Amino acid sequence: AIAALPGLRILRQDPWDCLLSYLCSPWNNIPKIELSTERIARRWGTVREFERAEGHVEVACLPSPETLAQVAPEELRACALGYRCPYLSATAVRVARGEISPMALRRAPYEEALAVLLRLPGVGRKVADCVLLFSLDKYEAFPVDVWVRRILHERYGTELTAWLPDLAARRERPLSPMEHRALVRFAWQRWGALAGYAQEYLFFARRRGLL
C-alpha cells in the first residue's frame, strides 16, 4: 500500500469544521455529506470569492459554532441531515457556550480528548477517532469502519484471534463495541503511535482495489 500510494497525507483540518462535518456523516454517503455541509455553509456560513488564473472561484466556509447555535434543529432539516439535526444543534450550543473547546483538545492526551468527544451528542467512537486523527494531531487514532474492519479480518485474521478468539463467527455480525476495542488495541500493538497513518493506507488501498 505504501509503495502504491506515495505522497498520501493526513489533513490537519480546523477542529470545529472537522467535528461539524463528521456529525453529518453517520449512516451517510460522501455525496450526501458534501450536500449537507455545502448547504450549511451557504445558508449560515461565509461565501468567499477568489480570482485565479483559470477563472473565478467561490468557496462557502462553514459557520462558527456561535452562529450555528442560533439555528433551530428544524431549520437544519433543509440541509438533508435527518435525525442528525438535534446532534448538530446541541453540539454547536455546547461549543458556543465554552463547555468544550475543540481547538484546546490538540493539547490534551489521546484518551482525554477521546472522552470529551464521546460526551457530545451524536459522537460515537468512529466519529471521535476521525476528528482526533484529521484535526487534533492524534496520529494513534484508528477509525474503524466497514472497510477497515474487513481488511483487518482478511489480512490479519491469524494475529487477531489472540484478541478475538471467536473472530470467524464475528465476521457475519454487526461490529460490536467489544470487537471495535479489540481491533483498535491490535492496531496500536502493531503500528503504535502511527496507527492512524496505517489505517489511511489500508483504507485507501482497499478502495483502490489494491488489497
mmCIF file with all atom_site columns, C-alpha atoms in Angstrom:
data_model
loop_
_atom_site.group_PDB
_atom_site.id
_atom_site.type_symbol
_atom_site.label_atom_id
_atom_site.label_alt_id
_atom_site.label_comp_id
_atom_site.label_asym_id
_atom_site.label_entity_id
_atom_site.label_seq_id
_atom_site.pdbx_PDB_ins_code
_atom_site.Cartn_x
_atom_site.Cartn_y
_atom_site.Cartn_z
_atom_site.occupancy
_atom_site.B_iso_or_equiv
_atom_site.pdbx_formal_charge
_atom_site.auth_seq_id
_atom_site.auth_comp_id
_atom_site.auth_asym_id
_atom_site.auth_atom_id
_atom_site.pdbx_PDB_model_num
ATOM 1   C CA . ALA A 1 1   ? 0.000   0.000   0.000   1.00 0.00 ? 1   ALA A CA 1
ATOM 2   C CA . ILE A 1 2   ? 2.823   2.411   0.848   1.00 0.00 ? 2   ILE A CA 1
ATOM 3   C CA . ALA A 1 3   ? 4.581   1.670   -2.442  1.00 0.00 ? 3   ALA A CA 1
ATOM 4   C CA . ALA A 1 4   ? 1.395   2.162   -4.442  1.00 0.00 ? 4   ALA A CA 1
ATOM 5   C CA . LEU A 1 5   ? 0.283   5.372   -2.718  1.00 0.00 ? 5   LEU A CA 1
ATOM 6   C CA . PRO A 1 6   ? 3.272   7.731   -2.476  1.00 0.00 ? 6   PRO A CA 1
ATOM 7   C CA . GLY A 1 7   ? 2.501   11.144  -1.093  1.00 0.00 ? 7   GLY A CA 1
ATOM 8   C CA . LEU A 1 8   ? -0.527  10.145  0.969   1.00 0.00 ? 8   LEU A CA 1
ATOM 9   C CA . ARG A 1 9   ? -1.164  12.783  3.631   1.00 0.00 ? 9   ARG A CA 1
ATOM 10  C CA . ILE A 1 10  ? -3.485  13.283  6.594   1.00 0.00 ? 10  ILE A CA 1
ATOM 11  C CA . LEU A 1 11  ? -5.297  16.610  6.620   1.00 0.00 ? 11  LEU A CA 1
ATOM 12  C CA . ARG A 1 12  ? -4.934  18.895  9.624   1.00 0.00 ? 12  ARG A CA 1
ATOM 13  C CA . GLN A 1 13  ? -8.384  20.424  9.462   1.00 0.00 ? 13  GLN A CA 1
ATOM 14  C CA . ASP A 1 14  ? -9.885  23.110  11.664  1.00 0.00 ? 14  ASP A CA 1
ATOM 15  C CA . PRO A 1 15  ? -11.251 21.108  14.649  1.00 0.00 ? 15  PRO A CA 1
ATOM 16  C CA . TRP A 1 16  ? -14.725 22.704  14.616  1.00 0.00 ? 16  TRP A CA 1
ATOM 17  C CA . ASP A 1 17  ? -15.106 22.275  10.849  1.00 0.00 ? 17  ASP A CA 1
ATOM 18  C CA . CYS A 1 18  ? -13.981 18.661  11.146  1.00 0.00 ? 18  CYS A CA 1
ATOM 19  C CA . LEU A 1 19  ? -16.369 17.927  14.028  1.00 0.00 ? 19  LEU A CA 1
ATOM 20  C CA . LEU A 1 20  ? -19.290 19.547  12.206  1.00 0.00 ? 20  LEU A CA 1
ATOM 21  C CA . SER A 1 21  ? -18.563 17.562  9.035   1.00 0.00 ? 21  SER A CA 1
ATOM 22  C CA . TYR A 1 22  ? -18.350 14.227  10.833  1.00 0.00 ? 22  TYR A CA 1
ATOM 23  C CA . LEU A 1 23  ? -21.565 14.894  12.729  1.00 0.00 ? 23  LEU A CA 1
ATOM 24  C CA . CYS A 1 24  ? -23.165 14.856  9.276   1.00 0.00 ? 24  CYS A CA 1
ATOM 25  C CA . SER A 1 25  ? -21.551 11.522  8.380   1.00 0.00 ? 25  SER A CA 1
ATOM 26  C CA . PRO A 1 26  ? -23.106 8.627   10.404  1.00 0.00 ? 26  PRO A CA 1
ATOM 27  C CA . TRP A 1 27  ? -25.060 6.251   8.136   1.00 0.00 ? 27  TRP A CA 1
ATOM 28  C CA . ASN A 1 28  ? -24.484 8.611   5.233   1.00 0.00 ? 28  ASN A CA 1
ATOM 29  C CA . ASN A 1 29  ? -22.549 8.527   1.955   1.00 0.00 ? 29  ASN A CA 1
ATOM 30  C CA . ILE A 1 30  ? -19.975 11.040  0.754   1.00 0.00 ? 30  ILE A CA 1
ATOM 31  C CA . PRO A 1 31  ? -22.166 12.830  -1.850  1.00 0.00 ? 31  PRO A CA 1
ATOM 32  C CA . LYS A 1 32  ? -24.893 13.402  0.759   1.00 0.00 ? 32  LYS A CA 1
ATOM 33  C CA . ILE A 1 33  ? -22.365 14.585  3.355   1.00 0.00 ? 33  ILE A CA 1
ATOM 34  C CA . GLU A 1 34  ? -20.980 17.060  0.810   1.00 0.00 ? 34  GLU A CA 1
ATOM 35  C CA . LEU A 1 35  ? -24.530 18.203  0.007   1.00 0.00 ? 35  LEU A CA 1
ATOM 36  C CA . SER A 1 36  ? -25.324 18.792  3.687   1.00 0.00 ? 36  SER A CA 1
ATOM 37  C CA . THR A 1 37  ? -22.115 20.661  4.514   1.00 0.00 ? 37  THR A CA 1
ATOM 38  C CA . GLU A 1 38  ? -22.395 22.794  1.362   1.00 0.00 ? 38  GLU A CA 1
ATOM 39  C CA . ARG A 1 39  ? -25.956 23.791  2.246   1.00 0.00 ? 39  ARG A CA 1
ATOM 40  C CA . ILE A 1 40  ? -24.970 24.620  5.829   1.00 0.00 ? 40  ILE A CA 1
ATOM 41  C CA . ALA A 1 41  ? -22.041 26.708  4.611   1.00 0.00 ? 41  ALA A CA 1
ATOM 42  C CA . ARG A 1 42  ? -24.054 28.634  2.018   1.00 0.00 ? 42  ARG A CA 1
ATOM 43  C CA . ARG A 1 43  ? -27.011 29.295  4.314   1.00 0.00 ? 43  ARG A CA 1
ATOM 44  C CA . TRP A 1 44  ? -25.218 30.258  7.549   1.00 0.00 ? 44  TRP A CA 1
ATOM 45  C CA . GLY A 1 45  ? -21.533 30.480  6.710   1.00 0.00 ? 45  GLY A CA 1
ATOM 46  C CA . THR A 1 46  ? -19.440 32.937  4.733   1.00 0.00 ? 46  THR A CA 1
ATOM 47  C CA . VAL A 1 47  ? -19.017 32.812  0.963   1.00 0.00 ? 47  VAL A CA 1
ATOM 48  C CA . ARG A 1 48  ? -15.570 33.949  -0.169  1.00 0.00 ? 48  ARG A CA 1
ATOM 49  C CA . GLU A 1 49  ? -14.502 34.779  -3.698  1.00 0.00 ? 49  GLU A CA 1
ATOM 50  C CA . PHE A 1 50  ? -11.071 34.292  -5.222  1.00 0.00 ? 50  PHE A CA 1
ATOM 51  C CA . GLU A 1 51  ? -9.579  35.177  -8.563  1.00 0.00 ? 51  GLU A CA 1
ATOM 52  C CA . ARG A 1 52  ? -7.320  32.579  -10.127 1.00 0.00 ? 52  ARG A CA 1
ATOM 53  C CA . ALA A 1 53  ? -5.552  32.396  -13.477 1.00 0.00 ? 53  ALA A CA 1
ATOM 54  C CA . GLU A 1 54  ? -8.099  29.869  -14.731 1.00 0.00 ? 54  GLU A CA 1
ATOM 55  C CA . GLY A 1 55  ? -11.071 31.909  -13.528 1.00 0.00 ? 55  GLY A CA 1
ATOM 56  C CA . HIS A 1 56  ? -13.265 32.997  -10.646 1.00 0.00 ? 56  HIS A CA 1
ATOM 57  C CA . VAL A 1 57  ? -13.610 30.647  -7.647  1.00 0.00 ? 57  VAL A CA 1
ATOM 58  C CA . GLU A 1 58  ? -16.310 30.804  -4.973  1.00 0.00 ? 58  GLU A CA 1
ATOM 59  C CA . VAL A 1 59  ? -15.869 28.973  -1.664  1.00 0.00 ? 59  VAL A CA 1
ATOM 60  C CA . ALA A 1 60  ? -18.529 28.599  1.024   1.00 0.00 ? 60  ALA A CA 1
ATOM 61  C CA . CYS A 1 61  ? -17.000 28.377  4.525   1.00 0.00 ? 61  CYS A CA 1
ATOM 62  C CA . LEU A 1 62  ? -18.759 26.605  7.386   1.00 0.00 ? 62  LEU A CA 1
ATOM 63  C CA . PRO A 1 63  ? -20.392 28.770  10.074  1.00 0.00 ? 63  PRO A CA 1
ATOM 64  C CA . SER A 1 64  ? -18.928 29.259  13.537  1.00 0.00 ? 64  SER A CA 1
ATOM 65  C CA . PRO A 1 65  ? -20.428 27.310  16.463  1.00 0.00 ? 65  PRO A CA 1
ATOM 66  C CA . GLU A 1 66  ? -21.833 30.585  17.788  1.00 0.00 ? 66  GLU A CA 1
ATOM 67  C CA . THR A 1 67  ? -23.749 31.122  14.558  1.00 0.00 ? 67  THR A CA 1
ATOM 68  C CA . LEU A 1 68  ? -24.965 27.541  14.290  1.00 0.00 ? 68  LEU A CA 1
ATOM 69  C CA . ALA A 1 69  ? -26.063 27.536  17.938  1.00 0.00 ? 69  ALA A CA 1
ATOM 70  C CA . GLN A 1 70  ? -28.717 30.094  16.963  1.00 0.00 ? 70  GLN A CA 1
ATOM 71  C CA . VAL A 1 71  ? -30.188 27.774  14.333  1.00 0.00 ? 71  VAL A CA 1
ATOM 72  C CA . ALA A 1 72  ? -33.139 25.624  15.391  1.00 0.00 ? 72  ALA A CA 1
ATOM 73  C CA . PRO A 1 73  ? -32.858 21.882  14.646  1.00 0.00 ? 73  PRO A CA 1
ATOM 74  C CA . GLU A 1 74  ? -35.967 22.167  12.449  1.00 0.00 ? 74  GLU A CA 1
ATOM 75  C CA . GLU A 1 75  ? -34.173 24.661  10.192  1.00 0.00 ? 75  GLU A CA 1
ATOM 76  C CA . LEU A 1 76  ? -31.306 22.216  9.687   1.00 0.00 ? 76  LEU A CA 1
ATOM 77  C CA . ARG A 1 77  ? -33.656 19.716  8.055   1.00 0.00 ? 77  ARG A CA 1
ATOM 78  C CA . ALA A 1 78  ? -33.392 21.736  4.842   1.00 0.00 ? 78  ALA A CA 1
ATOM 79  C CA . CYS A 1 79  ? -29.771 20.549  4.719   1.00 0.00 ? 79  CYS A CA 1
ATOM 80  C CA . ALA A 1 80  ? -30.733 16.873  4.343   1.00 0.00 ? 80  ALA A CA 1
ATOM 81  C CA . LEU A 1 81  ? -29.469 15.971  7.823   1.00 0.00 ? 81  LEU A CA 1
ATOM 82  C CA . GLY A 1 82  ? -32.452 13.921  9.007   1.00 0.00 ? 82  GLY A CA 1
ATOM 83  C CA . TYR A 1 83  ? -32.069 12.519  12.533  1.00 0.00 ? 83  TYR A CA 1
ATOM 84  C CA . ARG A 1 84  ? -28.664 14.224  12.842  1.00 0.00 ? 84  ARG A CA 1
ATOM 85  C CA . CYS A 1 85  ? -30.200 17.715  13.199  1.00 0.00 ? 85  CYS A CA 1
ATOM 86  C CA . PRO A 1 86  ? -30.545 17.681  17.027  1.00 0.00 ? 86  PRO A CA 1
ATOM 87  C CA . TYR A 1 87  ? -26.994 16.337  17.429  1.00 0.00 ? 87  TYR A CA 1
ATOM 88  C CA . LEU A 1 88  ? -25.500 19.104  15.322  1.00 0.00 ? 88  LEU A CA 1
ATOM 89  C CA . SER A 1 89  ? -27.546 21.788  17.040  1.00 0.00 ? 89  SER A CA 1
ATOM 90  C CA . ALA A 1 90  ? -26.835 20.578  20.592  1.00 0.00 ? 90  ALA A CA 1
ATOM 91  C CA . THR A 1 91  ? -23.098 20.221  19.920  1.00 0.00 ? 91  THR A CA 1
ATOM 92  C CA . ALA A 1 92  ? -22.920 23.733  18.453  1.00 0.00 ? 92  ALA A CA 1
ATOM 93  C CA . VAL A 1 93  ? -24.617 25.089  21.601  1.00 0.00 ? 93  VAL A CA 1
ATOM 94  C CA . ARG A 1 94  ? -22.132 23.333  23.883  1.00 0.00 ? 94  ARG A CA 1
ATOM 95  C CA . VAL A 1 95  ? -19.121 24.576  21.904  1.00 0.00 ? 95  VAL A CA 1
ATOM 96  C CA . ALA A 1 96  ? -20.545 28.115  21.714  1.00 0.00 ? 96  ALA A CA 1
ATOM 97  C CA . ARG A 1 97  ? -21.044 28.152  25.500  1.00 0.00 ? 97  ARG A CA 1
ATOM 98  C CA . GLY A 1 98  ? -17.434 27.131  26.047  1.00 0.00 ? 98  GLY A CA 1
ATOM 99  C CA . GLU A 1 99  ? -18.310 23.762  27.574  1.00 0.00 ? 99  GLU A CA 1
ATOM 100 C CA . ILE A 1 100 ? -15.863 22.232  25.100  1.00 0.00 ? 100 ILE A CA 1
ATOM 101 C CA . SER A 1 101 ? -13.072 23.815  23.067  1.00 0.00 ? 101 SER A CA 1
ATOM 102 C CA . PRO A 1 102 ? -12.252 21.626  20.051  1.00 0.00 ? 102 PRO A CA 1
ATOM 103 C CA . MET A 1 103 ? -9.004  23.515  19.421  1.00 0.00 ? 103 MET A CA 1
ATOM 104 C CA . ALA A 1 104 ? -7.852  23.012  23.032  1.00 0.00 ? 104 ALA A CA 1
ATOM 105 C CA . LEU A 1 105 ? -8.131  19.242  22.570  1.00 0.00 ? 105 LEU A CA 1
ATOM 106 C CA . ARG A 1 106 ? -4.999  19.359  20.420  1.00 0.00 ? 106 ARG A CA 1
ATOM 107 C CA . ARG A 1 107 ? -3.025  19.822  23.638  1.00 0.00 ? 107 ARG A CA 1
ATOM 108 C CA . ALA A 1 108 ? -4.818  17.003  25.503  1.00 0.00 ? 108 ALA A CA 1
ATOM 109 C CA . PRO A 1 109 ? -3.651  13.374  25.562  1.00 0.00 ? 109 PRO A CA 1
ATOM 110 C CA . TYR A 1 110 ? -5.498  10.994  23.244  1.00 0.00 ? 110 TYR A CA 1
ATOM 111 C CA . GLU A 1 111 ? -7.603  9.284   25.924  1.00 0.00 ? 111 GLU A CA 1
ATOM 112 C CA . GLU A 1 112 ? -8.659  12.584  27.477  1.00 0.00 ? 112 GLU A CA 1
ATOM 113 C CA . ALA A 1 113 ? -9.618  14.121  24.127  1.00 0.00 ? 113 ALA A CA 1
ATOM 114 C CA . LEU A 1 114 ? -11.489 10.939  23.175  1.00 0.00 ? 114 LEU A CA 1
ATOM 115 C CA . ALA A 1 115 ? -13.514 11.004  26.395  1.00 0.00 ? 115 ALA A CA 1
ATOM 116 C CA . VAL A 1 116 ? -14.506 14.640  25.816  1.00 0.00 ? 116 VAL A CA 1
ATOM 117 C CA . LEU A 1 117 ? -15.666 13.991  22.261  1.00 0.00 ? 117 LEU A CA 1
ATOM 118 C CA . LEU A 1 118 ? -17.651 10.895  23.240  1.00 0.00 ? 118 LEU A CA 1
ATOM 119 C CA . ARG A 1 119 ? -19.734 13.014  25.613  1.00 0.00 ? 119 ARG A CA 1
ATOM 120 C CA . LEU A 1 120 ? -21.014 15.109  22.717  1.00 0.00 ? 120 LEU A CA 1
ATOM 121 C CA . PRO A 1 121 ? -24.445 14.310  21.217  1.00 0.00 ? 121 PRO A CA 1
ATOM 122 C CA . GLY A 1 122 ? -24.208 12.039  18.198  1.00 0.00 ? 122 GLY A CA 1
ATOM 123 C CA . VAL A 1 123 ? -20.486 11.291  18.561  1.00 0.00 ? 123 VAL A CA 1
ATOM 124 C CA . GLY A 1 124 ? -19.533 7.621   18.657  1.00 0.00 ? 124 GLY A CA 1
ATOM 125 C CA . ARG A 1 125 ? -16.116 6.005   18.628  1.00 0.00 ? 125 ARG A CA 1
ATOM 126 C CA . LYS A 1 126 ? -15.590 6.116   14.857  1.00 0.00 ? 126 LYS A CA 1
ATOM 127 C CA . VAL A 1 127 ? -16.593 9.790   14.532  1.00 0.00 ? 127 VAL A CA 1
ATOM 128 C CA . ALA A 1 128 ? -14.448 10.696  17.540  1.00 0.00 ? 128 ALA A CA 1
ATOM 129 C CA . ASP A 1 129 ? -11.401 8.901   16.139  1.00 0.00 ? 129 ASP A CA 1
ATOM 130 C CA . CYS A 1 130 ? -11.864 10.617  12.760  1.00 0.00 ? 130 CYS A CA 1
ATOM 131 C CA . VAL A 1 131 ? -11.918 14.037  14.426  1.00 0.00 ? 131 VAL A CA 1
ATOM 132 C CA . LEU A 1 132 ? -8.897  13.112  16.552  1.00 0.00 ? 132 LEU A CA 1
ATOM 133 C CA . LEU A 1 133 ? -6.929  11.914  13.534  1.00 0.00 ? 133 LEU A CA 1
ATOM 134 C CA . PHE A 1 134 ? -7.874  14.554  10.952  1.00 0.00 ? 134 PHE A CA 1
ATOM 135 C CA . SER A 1 135 ? -7.837  17.685  13.098  1.00 0.00 ? 135 SER A CA 1
ATOM 136 C CA . LEU A 1 136 ? -6.391  17.100  16.568  1.00 0.00 ? 136 LEU A CA 1
ATOM 137 C CA . ASP A 1 137 ? -2.914  15.669  15.843  1.00 0.00 ? 137 ASP A CA 1
ATOM 138 C CA . LYS A 1 138 ? -3.729  12.274  17.411  1.00 0.00 ? 138 LYS A CA 1
ATOM 139 C CA . TYR A 1 139 ? -1.988  10.018  14.910  1.00 0.00 ? 139 TYR A CA 1
ATOM 140 C CA . GLU A 1 140 ? -2.602  6.940   17.042  1.00 0.00 ? 140 GLU A CA 1
ATOM 141 C CA . ALA A 1 141 ? -6.357  7.311   16.440  1.00 0.00 ? 141 ALA A CA 1
ATOM 142 C CA . PHE A 1 142 ? -7.574  4.356   14.373  1.00 0.00 ? 142 PHE A CA 1
ATOM 143 C CA . PRO A 1 143 ? -11.067 4.856   12.907  1.00 0.00 ? 143 PRO A CA 1
ATOM 144 C CA . VAL A 1 144 ? -12.798 1.546   12.219  1.00 0.00 ? 144 VAL A CA 1
ATOM 145 C CA . ASP A 1 145 ? -15.484 1.387   9.537   1.00 0.00 ? 145 ASP A CA 1
ATOM 146 C CA . VAL A 1 146 ? -16.774 -1.480  7.395   1.00 0.00 ? 146 VAL A CA 1
ATOM 147 C CA . TRP A 1 147 ? -13.795 -1.227  5.019   1.00 0.00 ? 147 TRP A CA 1
ATOM 148 C CA . VAL A 1 148 ? -11.115 -1.227  7.701   1.00 0.00 ? 148 VAL A CA 1
ATOM 149 C CA . ARG A 1 149 ? -12.828 -3.983  9.650   1.00 0.00 ? 149 ARG A CA 1
ATOM 150 C CA . ARG A 1 150 ? -12.952 -6.161  6.515   1.00 0.00 ? 150 ARG A CA 1
ATOM 151 C CA . ILE A 1 151 ? -9.267  -5.583  5.747   1.00 0.00 ? 151 ILE A CA 1
ATOM 152 C CA . LEU A 1 152 ? -8.212  -6.473  9.296   1.00 0.00 ? 152 LEU A CA 1
ATOM 153 C CA . HIS A 1 153 ? -10.279 -9.661  9.247   1.00 0.00 ? 153 HIS A CA 1
ATOM 154 C CA . GLU A 1 154 ? -8.919  -10.725 5.860   1.00 0.00 ? 154 GLU A CA 1
ATOM 155 C CA . ARG A 1 155 ? -5.269  -9.694  6.141   1.00 0.00 ? 155 ARG A CA 1
ATOM 156 C CA . TYR A 1 156 ? -4.560  -10.070 9.859   1.00 0.00 ? 156 TYR A CA 1
ATOM 157 C CA . GLY A 1 157 ? -7.010  -12.795 10.879  1.00 0.00 ? 157 GLY A CA 1
ATOM 158 C CA . THR A 1 158 ? -4.425  -15.118 12.415  1.00 0.00 ? 158 THR A CA 1
ATOM 159 C CA . GLU A 1 159 ? -2.988  -12.364 14.616  1.00 0.00 ? 159 GLU A CA 1
ATOM 160 C CA . LEU A 1 160 ? -6.433  -11.042 15.537  1.00 0.00 ? 160 LEU A CA 1
ATOM 161 C CA . THR A 1 161 ? -7.520  -14.351 17.063  1.00 0.00 ? 161 THR A CA 1
ATOM 162 C CA . ALA A 1 162 ? -5.269  -13.534 20.027  1.00 0.00 ? 162 ALA A CA 1
ATOM 163 C CA . TRP A 1 163 ? -7.586  -10.581 20.684  1.00 0.00 ? 163 TRP A CA 1
ATOM 164 C CA . LEU A 1 164 ? -10.817 -12.168 19.437  1.00 0.00 ? 164 LEU A CA 1
ATOM 165 C CA . PRO A 1 165 ? -10.835 -15.986 19.683  1.00 0.00 ? 165 PRO A CA 1
ATOM 166 C CA . ASP A 1 166 ? -14.276 -16.112 18.006  1.00 0.00 ? 166 ASP A CA 1
ATOM 167 C CA . LEU A 1 167 ? -13.162 -13.915 15.109  1.00 0.00 ? 167 LEU A CA 1
ATOM 168 C CA . ALA A 1 168 ? -14.562 -16.148 12.359  1.00 0.00 ? 168 ALA A CA 1
ATOM 169 C CA . ALA A 1 169 ? -18.030 -16.129 13.885  1.00 0.00 ? 169 ALA A CA 1
ATOM 170 C CA . ARG A 1 170 ? -17.995 -12.349 14.234  1.00 0.00 ? 170 ARG A CA 1
ATOM 171 C CA . ARG A 1 171 ? -17.478 -11.696 10.525  1.00 0.00 ? 171 ARG A CA 1
ATOM 172 C CA . GLU A 1 172 ? -21.160 -12.054 9.747   1.00 0.00 ? 172 GLU A CA 1
ATOM 173 C CA . ARG A 1 173 ? -22.322 -9.964  12.713  1.00 0.00 ? 173 ARG A CA 1
ATOM 174 C CA . PRO A 1 174 ? -22.516 -6.166  13.111  1.00 0.00 ? 174 PRO A CA 1
ATOM 175 C CA . LEU A 1 175 ? -19.448 -4.552  14.660  1.00 0.00 ? 175 LEU A CA 1
ATOM 176 C CA . SER A 1 176 ? -19.827 -4.632  18.438  1.00 0.00 ? 176 SER A CA 1
ATOM 177 C CA . PRO A 1 177 ? -18.155 -2.235  20.910  1.00 0.00 ? 177 PRO A CA 1
ATOM 178 C CA . MET A 1 178 ? -16.085 -5.154  22.223  1.00 0.00 ? 178 MET A CA 1
ATOM 179 C CA . GLU A 1 179 ? -14.769 -6.034  18.761  1.00 0.00 ? 179 GLU A CA 1
ATOM 180 C CA . HIS A 1 180 ? -14.152 -2.365  17.982  1.00 0.00 ? 180 HIS A CA 1
ATOM 181 C CA . ARG A 1 181 ? -11.975 -2.008  21.080  1.00 0.00 ? 181 ARG A CA 1
ATOM 182 C CA . ALA A 1 182 ? -10.081 -5.184  20.212  1.00 0.00 ? 182 ALA A CA 1
ATOM 183 C CA . LEU A 1 183 ? -9.368  -4.031  16.651  1.00 0.00 ? 183 LEU A CA 1
ATOM 184 C CA . VAL A 1 184 ? -8.040  -0.707  17.912  1.00 0.00 ? 184 VAL A CA 1
ATOM 185 C CA . ARG A 1 185 ? -5.837  -2.411  20.511  1.00 0.00 ? 185 ARG A CA 1
ATOM 186 C CA . PHE A 1 186 ? -4.470  -4.705  17.795  1.00 0.00 ? 186 PHE A CA 1
ATOM 187 C CA . ALA A 1 187 ? -3.688  -1.676  15.609  1.00 0.00 ? 187 ALA A CA 1
ATOM 188 C CA . TRP A 1 188 ? -1.901  0.040   18.487  1.00 0.00 ? 188 TRP A CA 1
ATOM 189 C CA . GLN A 1 189 ? 0.199   -3.048  19.181  1.00 0.00 ? 189 GLN A CA 1
ATOM 190 C CA . ARG A 1 190 ? 1.151   -3.444  15.514  1.00 0.00 ? 190 ARG A CA 1
ATOM 191 C CA . TRP A 1 191 ? 1.563   0.184   14.357  1.00 0.00 ? 191 TRP A CA 1
ATOM 192 C CA . GLY A 1 192 ? 1.899   2.138   17.588  1.00 0.00 ? 192 GLY A CA 1
ATOM 193 C CA . ALA A 1 193 ? 1.787   5.939   17.540  1.00 0.00 ? 193 ALA A CA 1
ATOM 194 C CA . LEU A 1 194 ? 1.291   5.992   13.745  1.00 0.00 ? 194 LEU A CA 1
ATOM 195 C CA . ALA A 1 195 ? -1.691  3.626   13.624  1.00 0.00 ? 195 ALA A CA 1
ATOM 196 C CA . GLY A 1 196 ? -3.743  6.382   12.001  1.00 0.00 ? 196 GLY A CA 1
ATOM 197 C CA . TYR A 1 197 ? -1.381  6.505   9.029   1.00 0.00 ? 197 TYR A CA 1
ATOM 198 C CA . ALA A 1 198 ? -1.588  2.714   8.688   1.00 0.00 ? 198 ALA A CA 1
ATOM 199 C CA . GLN A 1 199 ? -5.378  2.994   8.691   1.00 0.00 ? 199 GLN A CA 1
ATOM 200 C CA . GLU A 1 200 ? -5.314  5.535   5.869   1.00 0.00 ? 200 GLU A CA 1
ATOM 201 C CA . TYR A 1 201 ? -3.020  3.407   3.711   1.00 0.00 ? 201 TYR A CA 1
ATOM 202 C CA . LEU A 1 202 ? -5.140  0.302   4.280   1.00 0.00 ? 202 LEU A CA 1
ATOM 203 C CA . PHE A 1 203 ? -8.414  2.141   3.657   1.00 0.00 ? 203 PHE A CA 1
ATOM 204 C CA . PHE A 1 204 ? -7.281  3.933   0.504   1.00 0.00 ? 204 PHE A CA 1
ATOM 205 C CA . ALA A 1 205 ? -5.576  0.841   -0.908  1.00 0.00 ? 205 ALA A CA 1
ATOM 206 C CA . ARG A 1 206 ? -8.739  -1.195  -0.423  1.00 0.00 ? 206 ARG A CA 1
ATOM 207 C CA . ARG A 1 207 ? -10.896 1.469   -2.084  1.00 0.00 ? 207 ARG A CA 1
ATOM 208 C CA . ARG A 1 208 ? -8.435  1.469   -4.997  1.00 0.00 ? 208 ARG A CA 1
ATOM 209 C CA . GLY A 1 209 ? -8.723  -2.328  -5.307  1.00 0.00 ? 209 GLY A CA 1
ATOM 210 C CA . LEU A 1 210 ? -5.110  -2.901  -4.250  1.00 0.00 ? 210 LEU A CA 1
ATOM 211 C CA . LEU A 1 211 ? -5.970  -5.060  -1.222  1.00 0.00 ? 211 LEU A CA 1
#
